[in-house]
């Protein structure tokens, strides 16, 4: 019952309006989003609430003490979700001027984000920096928009913080150039970043095939599919070093090479996520899975002098499938952004405004000048 979370306060003048960003865990579909928005939106002191399923976050505008942060979190947790406060600032702080320098708005291209946890990590790190008033991180476009006071923190410092969390941040120039020419808009920069990420994902998957295909041949086809009477099977199962067979040595070498090349990418990002950002992302899970298969195989084979069960192929195939999925994901994201950009370009630059009592007068106005309640005429063939 929403009334159980309502609190009383002395007067409206004593209340303070806050904008709180919450991390909400446990949402699985749009029904969860709608349920939270309807339930929390019905509480006293709640001005507005916006829940994002992709980033697993909720932005709540509320008044204290009518609806404190603890009350909002308790209401969300009572619905079966987990709520954690990321930031909570007075609404007026975003509009406050930052002195003579004003508030700067900077864009960053971010490489390495894979899920909503990455977005939440970067958002919480940026909003905790002194001088940063707003951080809007988008997983689809791989970009971040940051409003900050340049006198307190600069673009290089913000990029350094993102890099320290295990990602790669590149400041984007979205302003006018020195010769007066307009710089590329964020959507164009996002498309270019998508193409670069897609090329990198394709290259990594190509290298994964270099290890996965030989591993498939030696471990799965020769090691399992061929009958024991086959000459190739007998030759590769012959002991080459002490009691270790040639096949075991070959798959060990392939798996080790894959761990030191393909796996290094996951290990590097997992280390930065755990040590610097103090959170676990998808790279941590992949690193744990591949390491368990690789190290477990070494221990099993070493303890039984080459006769133990080995799962070297699991580590290689897991990395190959993950890299294939990221390549396909990069292709899908690029197509989505291109489709959205095409729809935006279809927006008309002007419109026909119907004016006058009789409605016979038509005035061509800019699309940006359209107001709520205007009567517009759309002729055949117009956008």
Tab-separated table of C-alpha atoms in Angstrom:
chain	number	residue	atom	x	y	z
A	1	UNK	CA	0.000	0.000	0.000
A	2	UNK	CA	1.472	3.330	-1.034
A	3	UNK	CA	0.040	5.036	2.023
A	4	UNK	CA	2.378	3.069	4.306
A	5	UNK	CA	5.325	4.987	2.899
A	6	UNK	CA	3.775	8.435	3.206
A	7	UNK	CA	5.232	10.807	5.771
A	8	UNK	CA	4.034	14.069	7.202
A	9	UNK	CA	5.916	17.319	7.261
A	10	UNK	CA	5.301	20.693	8.791
A	11	UNK	CA	5.149	23.008	5.792
A	12	UNK	CA	5.876	23.122	2.075
A	13	UNK	CA	8.356	25.937	2.580
A	14	UNK	CA	10.638	23.673	4.631
A	15	UNK	CA	10.804	20.969	1.959
A	16	UNK	CA	13.711	20.557	-0.429
A	17	UNK	CA	13.291	19.180	-3.937
A	18	UNK	CA	15.926	16.606	-4.839
A	19	UNK	CA	16.805	14.605	-7.928
A	20	UNK	CA	17.984	11.143	-6.916
A	21	UNK	CA	19.451	8.532	-9.228
A	22	UNK	CA	18.867	4.967	-8.011
A	23	UNK	CA	20.264	1.678	-9.209
A	24	UNK	CA	17.375	-0.795	-9.330
A	25	UNK	CA	18.247	-4.498	-9.556
A	26	UNK	CA	15.789	-7.257	-10.371
A	27	UNK	CA	13.867	-5.680	-13.269
A	28	UNK	CA	13.295	-8.068	-16.152
A	29	UNK	CA	10.716	-6.479	-18.446
A	30	UNK	CA	8.605	-3.399	-19.160
A	31	UNK	CA	5.995	-4.569	-16.653
A	32	UNK	CA	8.544	-4.097	-13.858
A	33	UNK	CA	9.282	-0.589	-15.112
A	34	UNK	CA	5.607	0.361	-15.292
A	35	UNK	CA	4.925	-1.109	-11.870
A	36	UNK	CA	7.710	0.888	-10.205
A	37	UNK	CA	6.752	4.118	-11.968
A	38	UNK	CA	3.090	3.788	-11.019
A	39	UNK	CA	3.729	2.739	-7.431
A	40	UNK	CA	6.450	5.266	-6.592
A	41	UNK	CA	4.721	8.007	-8.585
A	42	UNK	CA	1.677	7.674	-6.331
A	43	UNK	CA	3.562	8.453	-3.131
A	44	UNK	CA	3.330	11.839	-1.438
A	45	UNK	CA	6.224	14.152	-2.254
A	46	UNK	CA	7.112	12.455	-5.555
A	47	UNK	CA	7.306	14.920	-8.429
A	48	UNK	CA	8.315	12.552	-11.206
A	49	UNK	CA	10.028	9.216	-11.766
A	50	UNK	CA	11.719	7.798	-14.846
A	51	UNK	CA	12.859	4.170	-14.874
A	52	UNK	CA	15.268	2.853	-17.529
A	53	UNK	CA	15.288	-0.919	-17.970
A	54	UNK	CA	18.494	-1.022	-20.052
A	55	UNK	CA	20.625	0.862	-17.530
A	56	UNK	CA	18.707	-0.520	-14.516
A	57	UNK	CA	18.366	2.969	-13.089
A	58	UNK	CA	15.600	5.248	-11.858
A	59	UNK	CA	15.672	9.053	-11.753
A	60	UNK	CA	13.310	10.360	-9.071
A	61	UNK	CA	12.408	13.964	-8.327
A	62	UNK	CA	11.028	14.173	-4.813
A	63	UNK	CA	10.660	16.517	-1.873
A	64	UNK	CA	12.165	15.976	1.540
A	65	UNK	CA	11.037	15.286	4.170
A	66	UNK	CA	7.738	14.290	2.554
A	67	UNK	CA	9.483	11.583	0.508
A	68	UNK	CA	13.034	11.018	1.670
A	69	UNK	CA	15.583	8.868	-0.125
A	70	UNK	CA	15.105	6.108	2.445
A	71	UNK	CA	11.338	6.146	1.909
A	72	UNK	CA	11.748	5.810	-1.856
A	73	UNK	CA	14.268	2.971	-1.503
A	74	UNK	CA	12.058	1.174	1.026
A	75	UNK	CA	9.057	1.422	-1.323
A	76	UNK	CA	11.036	-0.049	-4.224
A	77	UNK	CA	12.489	-2.842	-2.079
A	78	UNK	CA	9.017	-3.677	-0.785
A	79	UNK	CA	8.053	-4.443	-4.397
A	80	UNK	CA	10.736	-7.144	-4.556
A	81	UNK	CA	13.570	-5.148	-6.151
A	82	UNK	CA	16.903	-3.930	-4.814
A	83	UNK	CA	17.475	-0.178	-4.709
A	84	UNK	CA	20.784	1.590	-4.171
A	85	UNK	CA	21.370	5.343	-4.181
A	86	UNK	CA	23.876	6.509	-6.783
A	87	UNK	CA	23.492	10.277	-6.471
A	88	UNK	CA	21.140	12.703	-4.767
A	89	UNK	CA	21.370	16.441	-5.435
A	90	UNK	CA	19.076	19.451	-5.092
A	91	UNK	CA	17.276	20.173	-8.351
A	92	UNK	CA	18.433	23.783	-8.325
A	93	UNK	CA	22.120	22.755	-8.336
A	94	UNK	CA	22.051	21.848	-12.012
A	95	UNK	CA	20.754	25.220	-13.042
A	96	UNK	CA	23.080	27.168	-10.772
A	97	UNK	CA	25.767	29.070	-12.658
A	98	UNK	CA	29.376	28.121	-12.182
A	99	UNK	CA	30.719	31.638	-11.991
A	100	UNK	CA	32.103	33.509	-14.948
A	101	UNK	CA	33.130	30.301	-16.697
A	102	UNK	CA	29.631	28.818	-16.673
A	103	UNK	CA	28.767	25.145	-17.002
A	104	UNK	CA	30.468	23.203	-19.794
A	105	UNK	CA	28.903	20.272	-21.602
A	106	UNK	CA	31.382	17.690	-22.886
A	107	UNK	CA	30.839	14.526	-24.911
A	108	UNK	CA	32.951	11.377	-24.656
A	109	UNK	CA	33.120	8.258	-26.776
A	110	UNK	CA	33.480	5.231	-24.494
A	111	UNK	CA	34.761	1.838	-25.624
A	112	UNK	CA	34.401	-1.323	-23.588
A	113	UNK	CA	30.826	-1.042	-22.268
A	114	UNK	CA	28.940	-4.322	-22.562
A	115	UNK	CA	25.885	-4.112	-20.291
A	116	UNK	CA	23.853	-1.948	-17.943
A	117	UNK	CA	26.317	-2.602	-15.103
A	118	UNK	CA	29.028	-0.790	-17.073
A	119	UNK	CA	26.704	2.188	-17.565
A	120	UNK	CA	25.858	2.289	-13.856
A	121	UNK	CA	29.538	2.087	-12.912
A	122	UNK	CA	30.581	4.973	-15.160
A	123	UNK	CA	27.600	7.076	-14.110
A	124	UNK	CA	28.307	6.641	-10.411
A	125	UNK	CA	32.010	7.414	-10.868
A	126	UNK	CA	31.356	10.588	-12.860
A	127	UNK	CA	28.596	11.973	-10.673
A	128	UNK	CA	30.822	11.523	-7.606
A	129	UNK	CA	33.512	13.811	-9.068
A	130	UNK	CA	33.716	17.381	-7.771
A	131	UNK	CA	32.367	19.837	-10.316
A	132	UNK	CA	30.287	17.265	-12.234
A	133	UNK	CA	26.592	18.070	-12.127
A	134	UNK	CA	25.190	15.613	-14.652
A	135	UNK	CA	26.409	12.442	-16.347
A	136	UNK	CA	24.292	10.818	-19.059
A	137	UNK	CA	25.833	7.548	-20.301
A	138	UNK	CA	24.266	5.756	-23.286
A	139	UNK	CA	25.060	2.095	-23.928
A	140	UNK	CA	23.614	2.039	-27.453
A	141	UNK	CA	25.655	4.948	-28.812
A	142	UNK	CA	28.663	4.257	-26.535
A	143	UNK	CA	28.768	7.915	-25.512
A	144	UNK	CA	28.576	9.992	-22.357
A	145	UNK	CA	27.353	13.565	-21.949
A	146	UNK	CA	28.823	15.317	-18.931
A	147	UNK	CA	27.853	18.737	-17.532
A	148	UNK	CA	30.692	20.042	-15.402
A	149	UNK	CA	32.396	23.157	-14.079
A	150	UNK	CA	35.632	23.478	-16.105
A	151	UNK	CA	37.260	25.397	-13.274
A	152	UNK	CA	36.959	22.380	-10.967
A	153	UNK	CA	37.439	19.491	-13.363
A	154	UNK	CA	38.493	19.368	-17.002
A	155	UNK	CA	37.944	17.047	-19.930
A	156	UNK	CA	41.258	15.227	-19.463
A	157	UNK	CA	40.501	14.518	-15.807
A	158	UNK	CA	37.076	13.101	-16.651
A	159	UNK	CA	38.538	10.885	-19.383
A	160	UNK	CA	41.251	9.701	-16.972
A	161	UNK	CA	38.615	8.590	-14.450
A	162	UNK	CA	36.747	6.608	-17.116
A	163	UNK	CA	40.002	5.025	-18.316
A	164	UNK	CA	40.841	4.085	-14.744
A	165	UNK	CA	37.591	2.113	-14.488
A	166	UNK	CA	38.675	-0.198	-17.318
A	167	UNK	CA	37.169	1.613	-20.299
A	168	UNK	CA	38.595	3.804	-23.048
A	169	UNK	CA	37.285	7.369	-23.155
A	170	UNK	CA	37.836	9.771	-26.058
A	171	UNK	CA	36.669	13.396	-25.832
A	172	UNK	CA	34.405	14.301	-28.747
A	173	UNK	CA	34.423	17.755	-30.320
A	174	UNK	CA	30.761	18.606	-30.902
A	175	UNK	CA	31.174	22.379	-31.012
A	176	UNK	CA	31.909	24.681	-33.919
A	177	UNK	CA	35.389	24.585	-35.363
A	178	UNK	CA	37.751	27.531	-35.466
A	179	UNK	CA	36.913	28.349	-39.082
A	180	UNK	CA	33.202	28.540	-38.303
A	181	UNK	CA	32.271	25.197	-39.831
A	182	UNK	CA	29.884	23.065	-37.839
A	183	UNK	CA	31.417	19.988	-36.258
A	184	UNK	CA	29.813	16.560	-36.607
A	185	UNK	CA	26.768	16.049	-34.409
A	186	UNK	CA	26.787	13.359	-31.707
A	187	UNK	CA	24.837	10.899	-33.869
A	188	UNK	CA	27.459	11.076	-36.633
A	189	UNK	CA	30.208	10.610	-34.083
A	190	UNK	CA	28.318	7.663	-32.629
A	191	UNK	CA	28.083	6.023	-36.056
A	192	UNK	CA	31.826	6.437	-36.590
A	193	UNK	CA	32.490	4.973	-33.158
A	194	UNK	CA	30.196	2.059	-33.985
A	195	UNK	CA	32.102	1.336	-37.201
A	196	UNK	CA	35.412	1.386	-35.351
A	197	UNK	CA	34.080	-0.910	-32.638
A	198	UNK	CA	32.645	-3.264	-35.257
A	199	UNK	CA	36.017	-3.509	-37.013
A	200	UNK	CA	37.779	-4.236	-33.731
A	201	UNK	CA	35.196	-6.876	-32.818
A	202	UNK	CA	35.609	-8.534	-36.226
A	203	UNK	CA	39.399	-8.616	-35.843
A	204	UNK	CA	39.172	-10.158	-32.371
A	205	UNK	CA	36.752	-12.814	-33.607
A	206	UNK	CA	39.089	-13.552	-36.528
A	207	UNK	CA	41.910	-14.194	-34.076
A	208	UNK	CA	39.575	-16.360	-32.018
A	209	UNK	CA	39.002	-18.566	-35.067
A	210	UNK	CA	42.768	-19.006	-35.386
A	211	UNK	CA	42.703	-20.870	-32.070
A	212	UNK	CA	39.188	-22.314	-32.155
A	213	UNK	CA	39.477	-24.131	-35.507
A	214	UNK	CA	42.688	-26.068	-34.651
A	215	UNK	CA	41.247	-26.827	-31.221
A	216	UNK	CA	38.097	-28.192	-32.879
A	217	UNK	CA	40.171	-30.418	-35.149
A	218	UNK	CA	42.526	-31.826	-32.513
A	219	UNK	CA	40.301	-31.951	-29.439
A	220	UNK	CA	36.856	-32.729	-30.832
A	221	UNK	CA	37.431	-34.493	-34.162
A	222	UNK	CA	40.684	-36.374	-33.595
A	223	UNK	CA	40.336	-36.760	-29.846
A	224	UNK	CA	36.680	-37.827	-29.757
A	225	UNK	CA	35.220	-38.546	-33.203
A	226	UNK	CA	37.931	-40.819	-34.638
A	227	UNK	CA	37.901	-44.511	-33.645
A	228	UNK	CA	40.791	-45.805	-31.565
A	229	UNK	CA	41.879	-48.025	-34.446
A	230	UNK	CA	42.569	-45.002	-36.640
A	231	UNK	CA	46.261	-44.364	-37.297
A	232	UNK	CA	45.988	-40.621	-36.690
A	233	UNK	CA	44.288	-41.268	-33.355
A	234	UNK	CA	46.980	-43.747	-32.310
A	235	UNK	CA	49.828	-41.474	-33.426
A	236	UNK	CA	48.569	-38.434	-31.499
A	237	UNK	CA	47.797	-40.460	-28.363
A	238	UNK	CA	51.335	-41.790	-28.199
A	239	UNK	CA	53.342	-40.538	-25.215
A	240	UNK	CA	55.756	-37.775	-26.207
A	241	UNK	CA	56.944	-36.346	-22.884
A	242	UNK	CA	56.937	-38.707	-19.922
A	243	UNK	CA	53.319	-39.952	-19.853
A	244	UNK	CA	51.782	-36.949	-21.626
A	245	UNK	CA	50.439	-37.671	-25.115
A	246	UNK	CA	51.100	-35.564	-28.195
A	247	UNK	CA	47.419	-34.579	-28.374
A	248	UNK	CA	47.390	-33.348	-24.769
A	249	UNK	CA	50.483	-31.233	-25.391
A	250	UNK	CA	48.993	-29.748	-28.592
A	251	UNK	CA	45.691	-28.707	-27.012
A	252	UNK	CA	47.578	-27.338	-23.990
A	253	UNK	CA	49.724	-25.159	-26.242
A	254	UNK	CA	46.683	-23.891	-28.176
A	255	UNK	CA	44.759	-23.105	-24.987
A	256	UNK	CA	47.765	-21.364	-23.418
A	257	UNK	CA	48.297	-19.212	-26.504
A	258	UNK	CA	44.597	-18.290	-26.494
A	259	UNK	CA	44.709	-17.365	-22.809
A	260	UNK	CA	47.751	-15.133	-23.298
A	261	UNK	CA	46.296	-13.330	-26.349
A	262	UNK	CA	42.497	-13.421	-26.417
A	263	UNK	CA	42.153	-13.875	-22.676
A	264	UNK	CA	44.401	-10.920	-21.875
A	265	UNK	CA	41.685	-8.561	-23.114
A	266	UNK	CA	39.184	-10.011	-20.625
A	267	UNK	CA	41.720	-10.207	-17.789
A	268	UNK	CA	42.731	-6.575	-18.221
A	269	UNK	CA	39.154	-5.278	-18.136
A	270	UNK	CA	38.182	-7.630	-15.303
A	271	UNK	CA	41.123	-6.426	-13.188
A	272	UNK	CA	40.259	-2.770	-13.724
A	273	UNK	CA	36.590	-3.452	-12.954
A	274	UNK	CA	37.321	-5.263	-9.684
A	275	UNK	CA	40.267	-3.247	-8.392
A	276	UNK	CA	39.590	0.265	-9.640
A	277	UNK	CA	35.823	0.421	-10.138
A	278	UNK	CA	35.124	-2.127	-7.365
A	279	UNK	CA	32.356	-3.786	-9.313
A	280	UNK	CA	31.912	-6.969	-11.358
A	281	UNK	CA	30.986	-6.797	-15.029
A	282	UNK	CA	30.665	-9.314	-17.844
A	283	UNK	CA	34.445	-9.470	-18.349
A	284	UNK	CA	34.842	-10.700	-14.769
A	285	UNK	CA	32.419	-13.548	-15.453
A	286	UNK	CA	34.194	-14.513	-18.680
A	287	UNK	CA	37.613	-14.396	-17.022
A	288	UNK	CA	36.389	-16.638	-14.191
A	289	UNK	CA	34.862	-19.171	-16.583
A	290	UNK	CA	37.842	-19.455	-18.926
A	291	UNK	CA	40.336	-19.532	-16.063
A	292	UNK	CA	38.402	-22.261	-14.270
A	293	UNK	CA	38.396	-24.443	-17.396
A	294	UNK	CA	42.066	-23.786	-18.189
A	295	UNK	CA	43.521	-24.115	-14.679
A	296	UNK	CA	41.227	-27.015	-13.825
A	297	UNK	CA	42.436	-28.919	-16.880
A	298	UNK	CA	46.086	-28.348	-15.960
A	299	UNK	CA	45.529	-29.605	-12.413
A	300	UNK	CA	43.547	-32.639	-13.584
A	301	UNK	CA	46.127	-33.647	-16.193
A	302	UNK	CA	49.107	-33.003	-13.880
A	303	UNK	CA	47.708	-34.990	-10.948
A	304	UNK	CA	46.996	-38.029	-13.092
A	305	UNK	CA	50.153	-37.749	-15.179
A	306	UNK	CA	48.363	-37.095	-18.458
A	307	UNK	CA	45.429	-39.454	-17.886
A	308	UNK	CA	43.086	-36.948	-16.244
A	309	UNK	CA	40.075	-35.224	-17.773
A	310	UNK	CA	40.933	-31.997	-19.585
A	311	UNK	CA	38.702	-29.161	-20.757
A	312	UNK	CA	41.161	-26.957	-22.614
A	313	UNK	CA	38.756	-26.657	-25.520
A	314	UNK	CA	36.088	-25.162	-23.233
A	315	UNK	CA	38.186	-22.091	-22.496
A	316	UNK	CA	38.981	-21.498	-26.175
A	317	UNK	CA	35.435	-22.084	-27.442
A	318	UNK	CA	33.956	-19.878	-24.694
A	319	UNK	CA	36.117	-16.914	-25.712
A	320	UNK	CA	35.363	-17.540	-29.388
A	321	UNK	CA	31.592	-17.582	-28.821
A	322	UNK	CA	31.744	-14.462	-26.636
A	323	UNK	CA	33.725	-12.574	-29.292
A	324	UNK	CA	31.311	-13.769	-31.979
A	325	UNK	CA	28.406	-12.450	-29.919
A	326	UNK	CA	30.084	-9.083	-29.437
A	327	UNK	CA	30.756	-8.812	-33.150
A	328	UNK	CA	27.113	-9.534	-33.965
A	329	UNK	CA	26.050	-7.105	-31.235
A	330	UNK	CA	28.231	-4.383	-32.759
A	331	UNK	CA	26.621	-4.978	-36.160
A	332	UNK	CA	23.108	-4.815	-34.672
A	333	UNK	CA	23.884	-1.619	-32.731
A	334	UNK	CA	25.275	0.038	-35.838
A	335	UNK	CA	22.145	-0.781	-37.817
A	336	UNK	CA	19.909	0.471	-35.004
A	337	UNK	CA	21.717	3.810	-34.772
A	338	UNK	CA	21.635	4.170	-38.559
A	339	UNK	CA	17.893	3.522	-38.607
A	340	UNK	CA	17.269	6.071	-35.845
A	341	UNK	CA	19.422	8.645	-37.637
A	342	UNK	CA	17.463	8.055	-40.867
A	343	UNK	CA	14.205	8.699	-39.006
A	344	UNK	CA	15.602	11.894	-37.499
A	345	UNK	CA	16.670	13.115	-40.957
A	346	UNK	CA	13.083	12.637	-42.154
A	347	UNK	CA	11.949	15.347	-39.763
A	348	UNK	CA	10.796	18.373	-41.805
A	349	UNK	CA	12.593	21.688	-41.486
A	350	UNK	CA	9.411	23.740	-41.874
A	351	UNK	CA	5.663	23.432	-41.406
A	352	UNK	CA	2.484	25.121	-42.663
A	353	UNK	CA	0.719	26.936	-39.831
A	354	UNK	CA	-3.011	27.485	-40.299
A	355	UNK	CA	-3.931	30.947	-39.031
A	356	UNK	CA	-6.843	33.304	-39.282
A	357	UNK	CA	-10.449	32.878	-38.275
A	358	UNK	CA	-11.415	31.195	-41.539
A	359	UNK	CA	-8.329	28.980	-41.591
A	360	UNK	CA	-7.418	30.057	-45.100
A	361	UNK	CA	-4.147	31.770	-44.177
A	362	UNK	CA	-1.091	29.530	-44.298
A	363	UNK	CA	2.211	30.641	-42.848
A	364	UNK	CA	5.454	28.735	-43.344
A	365	UNK	CA	7.280	28.512	-40.038
A	366	UNK	CA	10.323	26.650	-38.809
A	367	UNK	CA	9.679	23.252	-37.299
A	368	UNK	CA	11.384	24.467	-34.134
A	369	UNK	CA	8.741	27.196	-33.724
A	370	UNK	CA	5.824	24.772	-33.462
A	371	UNK	CA	3.902	25.183	-30.222
A	372	UNK	CA	1.394	23.043	-28.412
A	373	UNK	CA	-2.085	23.736	-29.802
A	374	UNK	CA	-0.953	24.865	-33.288
A	375	UNK	CA	-3.053	23.729	-36.241
A	376	UNK	CA	-0.812	22.526	-39.055
A	377	UNK	CA	-1.634	21.561	-42.627
A	378	UNK	CA	0.195	18.604	-44.160
A	379	UNK	CA	-0.135	18.397	-47.934
A	380	UNK	CA	0.275	15.260	-49.987
A	381	UNK	CA	3.925	14.424	-50.482
A	382	UNK	CA	5.164	16.563	-47.590
A	383	UNK	CA	7.320	15.112	-44.847
